[in-house]
Amino acid sequence: MQGRAVYIKTFGCQMNEHDSERMLGILESKGFIEVDEPKYADIIIFNTCAIREKAEQKFMSSLGRVKYLKKKNPELKIIISGCIAQLQSEHLLNKAPYINYIIGPDNLHILANIAENELPQKVFTHENTDMANIELPVVRKAPVKAWVNIIYGCNNYCAYCIVPYTRGRERSRPMERVIEEVKALAEQGYKEITLLGQNVNSYKDKDVDFPALLEEVNKIEGIERIRFVTSHPKDLSQQLIKTMKDCNKVCEHIHLPLQAGSNKILKLMNRKYTYEEYLEKVKLLRESIPDISITSEIIVGFPQETDKDFEKTLNALIEIQFDGIFAFKFSMRPGTTAASLDGHISNDIKTKRLSTILNIQDEITERKNKSLEGTIQEVLIEGKDEEGLIIGRTKTNKIVKISSELQCGKVFKVKITKANRHTLEGNVL
Ligand code: 5AD
Ligand code: SF4
């Protein structure tokens, strides 16, 4: 292939963002550069997400928009990767025959061949059990923070979720590889590591479990902060809470998706915990790590969710007082257990419930942030916002804007002067 420019558009979660970093890593090692407009590219990659219908629609319209480029330049390669690629596989070719290759999340390594040769096969979505052992180059754009995969796939089969069908079974990456990667990142000057997986709490490499892995990463010199996403409440152990408390670099923040406050809905969702059990874990977290911030995810309008069930979710938000949440309207994903349940909820009701949830949580978030005014926080400087203000983050994952010039990658003590709904403002001491 002659072309040497790649345009990549990423939809979805951090896992996908990180897969894009790896695809760029592969292509840059083959001499490609990244461009920010599809019209300049020799390869266009859409790294897709299937979590909700909206994400799928966004991808389909982006795909439609590049069709004319292919007409103008038949040499252009259009590649679809990510979760829709895995799910729809060769069927995508019926919808858009101008696609050149379809690559599932387990087969990213094939890009190295595609970069150099014309391959007869177009679809690479077969299961690859060796994924956790394949090391790929990575191009990271943020200079301070880096994502590191520790576990691939998911075994949980939450009733609403498509991920087990797109990212396959759970496979943990060998501990030595994780440690090697973090050490190399520390040497390159990275300060913050986020350990990534659909359910990091079920990490297991021989006798090393997730808390043991955290302890090892905590020992690596040069790394100052460790975060991890995502935790499943059913697997959040007392040992993990103890490890979070004991490891000085592990940040005082946990993202712990609750999804719903009603036990009936949690059971239908196949979440394998009750609201009371969740609450107990929140209590334990707060007793052990007093300043911990807890964020969450909520789905409204799951099938059979009555007004009473929904009220339980509202009450849960009030009782728990999360630092922040992401909330979504339930979106039916074909093939999941939830798709075949009775009692789907109308879009109108879902919209109303979502807006109620977001209003209540906004008030809580604002109140929580206000309580930080006047406090002193350790802030790791990450860069600048669009207005040129310095941005950093507290260990509790809150964004702080500061008006003085400060060096990226350094931690400063900052006095919080003002709290807004989604950001804090402060002055360096
Ligand atoms: N509809 C709406 N939200 C969903 N999520 C996952 N699947 C669906 C769906 N079908 C949400 C969950 C999950 C987050 C990544 O996306 O809250 O934690
Ligand atoms: Fe990430 Fe899930 Fe979207 Fe796949 S479907 S990109 S795993 S959010």
Coordinates of C-alpha atoms and ligand atoms in Angstrom, one line a residue:
M1 CA 0.0 0.0 0.0
Q2 CA 1.3 3.4 -1.0
G3 CA -0.7 5.7 1.4
R4 CA 0.8 6.8 4.6
A5 CA -1.9 8.8 6.4
V6 CA -4.6 7.4 8.8
Y7 CA -7.7 9.0 10.1
I8 CA -9.3 7.3 13.1
K9 CA -12.6 8.1 14.8
T10 CA -13.3 6.5 18.1
F11 CA -16.8 5.9 19.6
G12 CA -17.5 4.5 23.1
C13 CA -15.5 3.7 26.2
Q14 CA -11.9 4.0 27.5
M15 CA -11.3 0.4 26.3
N16 CA -12.1 1.6 22.8
E17 CA -10.0 4.8 23.2
H18 CA -7.1 2.6 24.2
D19 CA -7.6 0.2 21.3
S20 CA -7.4 3.2 19.0
E21 CA -4.1 4.1 20.7
R22 CA -2.9 0.6 19.9
M23 CA -4.1 0.7 16.3
L24 CA -2.2 4.0 15.9
G25 CA 0.8 2.4 17.5
I26 CA 0.7 -0.4 14.9
L27 CA 0.3 2.0 12.0
E28 CA 2.9 4.5 13.1
S29 CA 5.4 1.6 13.4
K30 CA 4.6 1.0 9.7
G31 CA 5.3 4.7 8.8
F32 CA 1.8 6.1 8.9
I33 CA 1.0 9.5 10.4
E34 CA -2.4 10.5 11.9
V35 CA -4.5 13.2 10.2
D36 CA -7.5 14.9 11.6
E37 CA -9.7 14.9 8.6
P38 CA -10.9 11.8 6.6
K39 CA -10.3 13.6 3.3
Y40 CA -6.5 13.5 3.8
A41 CA -6.4 9.8 4.8
D42 CA -5.3 6.7 2.9
I43 CA -6.8 4.6 5.7
I44 CA -10.0 5.6 7.6
I45 CA -10.7 3.6 10.7
F46 CA -14.0 3.8 12.6
N47 CA -13.6 2.2 16.0
T48 CA -17.2 1.5 16.9
C49 CA -19.3 1.1 20.0
A50 CA -22.5 -1.0 20.3
I51 CA -23.5 -0.2 23.9
R52 CA -26.7 1.8 23.0
E53 CA -28.6 2.4 19.8
K54 CA -27.5 6.0 19.7
A55 CA -23.8 5.0 19.4
E56 CA -24.6 2.7 16.5
Q57 CA -26.6 5.5 14.7
K58 CA -23.7 7.9 15.2
F59 CA -21.3 5.4 13.5
M60 CA -23.7 4.7 10.6
S61 CA -24.0 8.4 9.8
S62 CA -20.2 8.9 10.0
L63 CA -19.8 5.9 7.7
G64 CA -22.3 7.3 5.2
R65 CA -20.3 10.6 5.1
V66 CA -17.1 9.0 3.8
K67 CA -18.7 7.0 1.0
Y68 CA -18.0 9.8 -1.5
L69 CA -14.3 9.8 -0.6
K70 CA -14.1 6.2 -1.6
K71 CA -15.7 7.0 -4.9
K72 CA -13.1 9.7 -5.5
N73 CA -10.2 7.5 -4.4
P74 CA -10.7 3.8 -4.9
E75 CA -7.3 3.2 -3.2
L76 CA -8.7 4.5 0.1
K77 CA -9.1 1.7 2.7
I78 CA -12.1 1.9 5.0
I79 CA -11.7 -0.2 8.1
I80 CA -14.3 -0.9 10.8
S81 CA -13.1 -2.1 14.2
G82 CA -14.6 -2.3 17.7
C83 CA -17.8 -3.6 19.0
I84 CA -20.1 -3.2 16.0
A85 CA -17.5 -4.8 13.8
Q86 CA -17.5 -7.8 16.1
L87 CA -21.3 -8.0 16.3
Q88 CA -22.3 -7.4 12.8
S89 CA -19.2 -8.9 11.2
E90 CA -19.7 -9.6 7.5
H91 CA -23.3 -8.3 7.6
L92 CA -21.8 -4.8 7.6
L93 CA -20.6 -5.4 4.1
N94 CA -24.2 -5.8 2.9
K95 CA -25.0 -2.3 4.3
A96 CA -21.8 -0.7 3.1
P97 CA -20.0 -2.8 0.4
Y98 CA -17.3 -0.1 0.2
I99 CA -15.8 -1.2 3.5
N100 CA -12.4 -2.9 3.0
Y101 CA -11.8 -4.7 6.3
I102 CA -13.8 -5.6 9.5
I103 CA -11.7 -6.2 12.6
G104 CA -13.0 -7.2 16.0
P105 CA -11.4 -6.1 19.3
D106 CA -9.5 -9.5 19.5
N107 CA -7.9 -9.1 16.1
L108 CA -6.2 -5.7 16.1
H109 CA -2.8 -7.2 15.3
I110 CA -4.0 -7.9 11.8
L111 CA -3.7 -4.2 11.0
A112 CA 0.1 -4.7 10.7
N113 CA -0.5 -7.0 7.7
I114 CA -3.2 -4.7 6.2
A115 CA -0.8 -1.8 6.4
E116 CA 1.6 -3.6 4.1
N117 CA -0.5 -5.9 1.9
E118 CA -3.8 -6.3 0.1
L119 CA -5.4 -9.2 2.0
P120 CA -7.9 -11.5 0.4
Q121 CA -9.8 -11.9 3.6
K122 CA -12.0 -8.9 4.6
V123 CA -13.4 -10.0 7.9
F124 CA -11.4 -10.7 11.1
T125 CA -13.8 -11.4 13.9
H126 CA -12.9 -14.9 15.0
E127 CA -12.3 -15.6 18.6
N128 CA -8.7 -15.1 19.7
T129 CA -8.1 -16.7 23.1
D130 CA -4.4 -15.6 23.0
M131 CA -5.3 -11.9 23.0
A132 CA -4.0 -11.4 26.6
N133 CA -0.6 -12.6 25.4
I134 CA -0.3 -10.4 22.3
E135 CA 1.7 -7.2 22.9
L136 CA 1.0 -4.3 20.5
P137 CA 2.8 -1.0 20.2
V138 CA 0.8 2.0 21.6
V139 CA 0.8 5.7 20.7
R140 CA -0.5 7.7 23.6
K141 CA -1.5 11.3 23.2
A142 CA -1.9 12.5 26.8
P143 CA 1.6 13.1 28.2
V144 CA 0.8 12.5 31.9
K145 CA -1.8 9.8 32.1
A146 CA -1.8 6.4 30.5
W147 CA -4.2 3.5 30.2
V148 CA -3.0 0.0 30.8
N149 CA -5.1 -3.1 30.0
I150 CA -5.2 -5.7 32.6
I151 CA -8.2 -7.8 31.6
Y152 CA -10.1 -8.3 28.4
G153 CA -13.7 -9.4 27.9
C154 CA -16.5 -9.9 30.3
N155 CA -18.2 -13.0 31.9
N156 CA -21.0 -11.3 33.7
Y157 CA -23.9 -11.2 31.2
C158 CA -25.8 -8.3 32.7
A159 CA -29.2 -8.6 31.0
Y160 CA -29.0 -5.3 29.2
C161 CA -25.4 -5.5 28.1
I162 CA -23.9 -6.3 24.7
V163 CA -20.3 -6.4 25.8
P164 CA -20.0 -10.1 26.5
Y165 CA -21.0 -10.7 22.9
T166 CA -18.5 -8.1 21.5
R167 CA -15.5 -8.6 23.7
G168 CA -15.7 -12.3 24.5
R169 CA -14.7 -14.2 27.6
E170 CA -12.6 -12.8 30.4
R171 CA -8.8 -13.2 29.9
S172 CA -6.3 -11.6 32.3
R173 CA -3.1 -10.3 31.0
P174 CA 0.0 -11.9 32.7
M175 CA 1.2 -9.8 35.6
E176 CA 4.8 -9.5 34.4
R177 CA 3.5 -7.9 31.2
V178 CA 1.4 -5.3 33.1
I179 CA 4.4 -4.5 35.4
E180 CA 6.8 -4.2 32.4
E181 CA 4.4 -1.8 30.7
V182 CA 3.9 0.4 33.8
K183 CA 7.7 0.5 34.4
A184 CA 8.3 1.5 30.8
L185 CA 5.6 4.2 31.2
A186 CA 7.2 5.5 34.4
E187 CA 10.6 5.8 32.6
Q188 CA 8.9 7.8 29.8
G189 CA 7.7 10.2 32.5
Y190 CA 4.0 9.2 32.9
K191 CA 2.7 9.9 36.4
E192 CA -0.7 8.4 36.4
I193 CA -1.8 4.9 35.4
T194 CA -5.4 3.7 34.9
L195 CA -5.7 0.0 34.9
L196 CA -8.4 -1.0 32.4
G197 CA -10.9 -3.8 32.1
Q198 CA -14.6 -4.4 31.9
N199 CA -14.4 -5.9 35.4
V200 CA -11.0 -5.3 36.9
N201 CA -12.0 -6.9 40.2
S202 CA -12.0 -10.3 38.6
Y203 CA -8.4 -10.0 37.5
K204 CA -6.6 -13.3 38.1
D205 CA -3.1 -14.4 36.9
K206 CA -2.3 -17.7 38.6
D207 CA -2.3 -16.7 42.3
V208 CA -2.2 -13.0 41.7
D209 CA -5.6 -11.3 42.1
F210 CA -6.5 -7.7 41.7
P211 CA -5.5 -6.4 45.1
A212 CA -2.1 -8.2 44.7
L213 CA -1.7 -6.6 41.3
L214 CA -2.4 -3.2 42.7
E215 CA 0.2 -3.8 45.4
E216 CA 2.8 -4.6 42.8
V217 CA 2.0 -1.5 40.6
N218 CA 2.1 0.6 43.7
K219 CA 5.8 -0.3 44.2
I220 CA 6.8 1.1 40.8
E221 CA 9.0 4.2 41.1
G222 CA 8.0 7.3 39.2
I223 CA 4.3 6.5 39.1
E224 CA 2.4 8.8 41.5
R225 CA -1.2 7.9 41.0
I226 CA -3.1 4.6 40.2
R227 CA -6.7 4.4 39.1
F228 CA -8.8 1.6 37.8
V229 CA -12.0 1.1 35.9
T230 CA -14.5 -0.6 36.0
S231 CA -15.4 -2.3 39.3
H232 CA -18.3 -4.7 39.6
P233 CA -19.9 -4.3 43.1
K234 CA -20.3 -8.1 43.5
D235 CA -16.6 -8.5 43.2
L236 CA -15.5 -5.6 45.4
S237 CA -13.8 -7.4 48.2
Q238 CA -12.8 -6.3 51.7
Q239 CA -9.3 -7.1 50.7
L240 CA -9.5 -4.6 47.8
I241 CA -10.8 -1.9 50.1
K242 CA -7.9 -2.6 52.5
T243 CA -5.4 -2.5 49.6
M244 CA -6.8 0.8 48.4
K245 CA -6.4 2.2 51.9
D246 CA -2.8 0.9 52.3
C247 CA -1.4 1.7 48.9
N248 CA -0.4 5.4 48.9
K249 CA -0.6 5.8 45.1
V250 CA -4.1 4.3 44.7
C251 CA -6.4 7.3 44.3
E252 CA -9.3 7.9 46.7
H253 CA -11.9 7.3 44.0
I254 CA -13.9 4.4 42.9
H255 CA -16.3 4.1 39.9
L256 CA -18.9 1.6 41.1
P257 CA -21.9 1.2 38.8
L258 CA -25.1 0.7 40.8
Q259 CA -27.5 0.7 37.7
A260 CA -30.7 0.6 39.8
G261 CA -32.0 1.0 43.3
S262 CA -34.8 -1.6 43.2
N263 CA -33.9 -5.2 44.0
K264 CA -36.5 -6.4 41.6
I265 CA -34.8 -4.6 38.8
L266 CA -31.3 -5.5 39.9
K267 CA -32.4 -9.2 39.8
L268 CA -33.9 -8.8 36.3
M269 CA -30.6 -7.1 35.3
N270 CA -28.7 -10.1 36.6
R271 CA -26.4 -7.9 38.6
K272 CA -25.9 -10.5 41.5
Y273 CA -26.2 -8.0 44.4
T274 CA -29.0 -6.3 46.3
Y275 CA -29.2 -2.6 47.0
E276 CA -28.5 -3.4 50.7
E277 CA -25.3 -5.3 49.8
Y278 CA -24.2 -2.4 47.6
L279 CA -24.9 0.1 50.4
E280 CA -22.9 -2.0 52.8
K281 CA -19.9 -1.8 50.5
V282 CA -20.3 1.9 50.2
K283 CA -20.3 2.1 54.0
L284 CA -17.2 0.1 54.2
L285 CA -15.4 2.1 51.6
R286 CA -16.2 5.4 53.4
E287 CA -15.3 4.0 56.8
S288 CA -11.9 2.8 55.5
I289 CA -11.1 5.8 53.2
P290 CA -12.9 8.8 54.6
D291 CA -12.4 11.2 51.7
I292 CA -13.1 8.7 49.0
S293 CA -15.2 9.9 46.1
I294 CA -17.7 7.4 44.6
T295 CA -19.1 7.7 41.1
S296 CA -21.7 5.5 39.5
E297 CA -23.8 4.5 36.5
I298 CA -27.6 4.3 36.4
I299 CA -29.9 2.9 33.7
V300 CA -33.5 4.3 33.7
G301 CA -36.5 2.6 32.1
F302 CA -35.2 -1.0 32.2
P303 CA -38.1 -3.4 31.2
Q304 CA -40.7 -3.7 34.0
E305 CA -39.4 -0.7 35.9
T306 CA -42.5 0.8 37.6
D307 CA -42.8 4.3 39.2
K308 CA -42.1 2.6 42.5
D309 CA -38.9 0.9 41.2
F310 CA -37.8 4.2 39.8
E311 CA -38.4 5.9 43.1
K312 CA -36.1 3.4 44.7
T313 CA -33.3 4.6 42.4
L314 CA -34.0 8.2 43.3
N315 CA -33.9 7.3 46.9
A316 CA -30.6 5.5 46.4
L317 CA -29.1 8.6 44.9
I318 CA -30.2 10.6 47.9
E319 CA -29.1 8.1 50.4
I320 CA -25.7 7.3 48.8
Q321 CA -24.8 10.9 47.7
F322 CA -22.5 9.9 44.8
D323 CA -19.9 12.4 43.7
G324 CA -21.1 12.0 40.1
I325 CA -23.0 9.6 37.9
F326 CA -23.5 8.8 34.2
A327 CA -27.1 8.0 33.6
F328 CA -28.6 6.4 30.5
K329 CA -32.0 5.5 29.1
F330 CA -32.3 1.7 28.7
S331 CA -31.6 0.9 25.0
M332 CA -32.7 -2.5 23.8
R333 CA -29.7 -4.5 22.4
P334 CA -30.8 -7.4 20.1
G335 CA -29.5 -10.7 21.5
T336 CA -29.3 -9.7 25.1
T337 CA -31.6 -11.3 27.8
A338 CA -33.3 -7.9 28.4
A339 CA -34.4 -7.8 24.8
S340 CA -36.7 -10.7 25.3
L341 CA -38.3 -9.4 28.6
D342 CA -41.9 -8.2 28.7
G343 CA -42.8 -4.8 29.8
H344 CA -40.6 -2.4 27.8
I345 CA -41.0 1.2 28.9
S346 CA -42.0 4.0 26.5
N347 CA -39.4 6.5 25.4
D348 CA -41.4 9.3 26.9
I349 CA -41.3 7.8 30.3
K350 CA -37.6 7.0 30.0
T351 CA -36.9 10.6 29.0
K352 CA -38.8 12.0 32.0
R353 CA -37.0 9.6 34.4
L354 CA -33.6 10.4 33.0
S355 CA -34.2 14.1 33.4
T356 CA -35.4 13.6 37.0
I357 CA -32.3 11.6 37.8
L358 CA -30.0 14.1 36.3
N359 CA -31.6 17.0 38.1
I360 CA -31.3 15.4 41.5
Q361 CA -27.8 14.3 40.9
D362 CA -26.7 17.7 39.7
E363 CA -27.8 19.2 43.0
I364 CA -26.0 16.5 44.9
T365 CA -22.8 16.9 42.9
E366 CA -22.9 20.7 43.3
R367 CA -23.4 20.4 47.0
K368 CA -20.5 18.0 47.3
N369 CA -18.3 20.2 45.3
K370 CA -19.2 23.3 47.3
S371 CA -18.1 21.5 50.5
L372 CA -14.6 21.5 49.0
E373 CA -14.4 25.3 48.9
G374 CA -11.6 26.4 51.2
T375 CA -10.0 23.0 51.4
I376 CA -6.5 22.2 50.1
Q377 CA -6.1 19.5 47.5
E378 CA -3.2 17.8 45.8
V379 CA -3.6 18.5 42.1
L380 CA -1.8 16.7 39.3
I381 CA -1.4 19.1 36.4
E382 CA -2.6 17.5 33.1
G383 CA -2.6 20.4 30.6
K384 CA -4.8 23.3 29.4
D385 CA -8.4 23.7 28.6
E386 CA -9.8 25.5 25.5
E387 CA -9.5 28.9 27.2
G388 CA -5.9 28.3 28.1
L389 CA -6.5 27.7 31.8
I390 CA -4.3 25.1 33.5
I391 CA -6.3 21.9 34.3
G392 CA -5.4 19.3 36.9
R393 CA -7.2 16.7 38.9
T394 CA -7.6 15.9 42.6
K395 CA -6.9 12.4 43.7
T396 CA -10.7 12.1 44.1
N397 CA -10.9 12.7 40.3
K398 CA -12.3 16.2 40.4
I399 CA -11.2 18.6 37.7
V400 CA -9.5 21.8 39.0
K401 CA -8.9 24.9 36.9
I402 CA -6.0 27.2 37.9
S403 CA -5.1 30.5 36.4
S404 CA -1.3 30.4 37.0
E405 CA 1.2 28.7 34.7
L406 CA 2.2 25.3 36.1
Q407 CA 4.3 22.5 34.8
C408 CA 2.4 19.4 33.4
G409 CA 3.0 16.2 35.3
K410 CA 3.7 17.9 38.6
V411 CA 1.6 17.8 41.7
F412 CA 0.8 21.1 43.5
K413 CA -1.1 21.9 46.6
V414 CA -4.1 24.0 45.6
K415 CA -6.6 25.9 47.7
I416 CA -10.1 25.5 46.2
T417 CA -11.6 28.9 45.9
K418 CA -14.8 28.1 43.9
A419 CA -16.9 25.1 43.1
N420 CA -19.0 24.8 40.0
R421 CA -21.2 21.9 39.0
H422 CA -18.6 20.0 37.1
T423 CA -15.3 21.7 37.9
L424 CA -13.5 23.4 40.8
E425 CA -11.3 26.5 40.7
G426 CA -8.3 27.1 42.8
N427 CA -5.0 28.9 43.6
V428 CA -1.7 27.3 44.0
L429 CA -0.3 27.6 47.6
Ligands
5AD1 N1 -28.9 0.6 27.6 C1 -28.5 1.6 28.4 N2 -27.4 1.7 29.1 C2 -26.5 0.6 29.0 N3 -25.4 0.4 29.6 C3 -24.9 -0.8 29.2 N4 -25.8 -1.4 28.3 C4 -26.8 -0.5 28.2 C5 -28.1 -0.5 27.5 N5 -28.4 -1.6 26.8 C6 -24.7 1.4 30.5 C7 -24.5 0.7 31.9 C8 -23.0 0.5 31.8 C9 -22.5 1.6 31.0 C10 -21.1 1.3 30.4 O1 -23.5 1.7 30.0 O2 -24.8 1.7 32.8 O3 -22.5 0.5 33.1
SF4_2 FE1 -16.8 0.0 25.1 FE2 -19.0 -1.4 25.5 FE3 -19.0 0.4 23.6 FE4 -17.7 -1.9 23.3 S1 -19.9 -1.6 23.5 S2 -16.9 0.2 22.9 S3 -17.0 -2.3 25.4 S4 -18.8 0.8 25.8

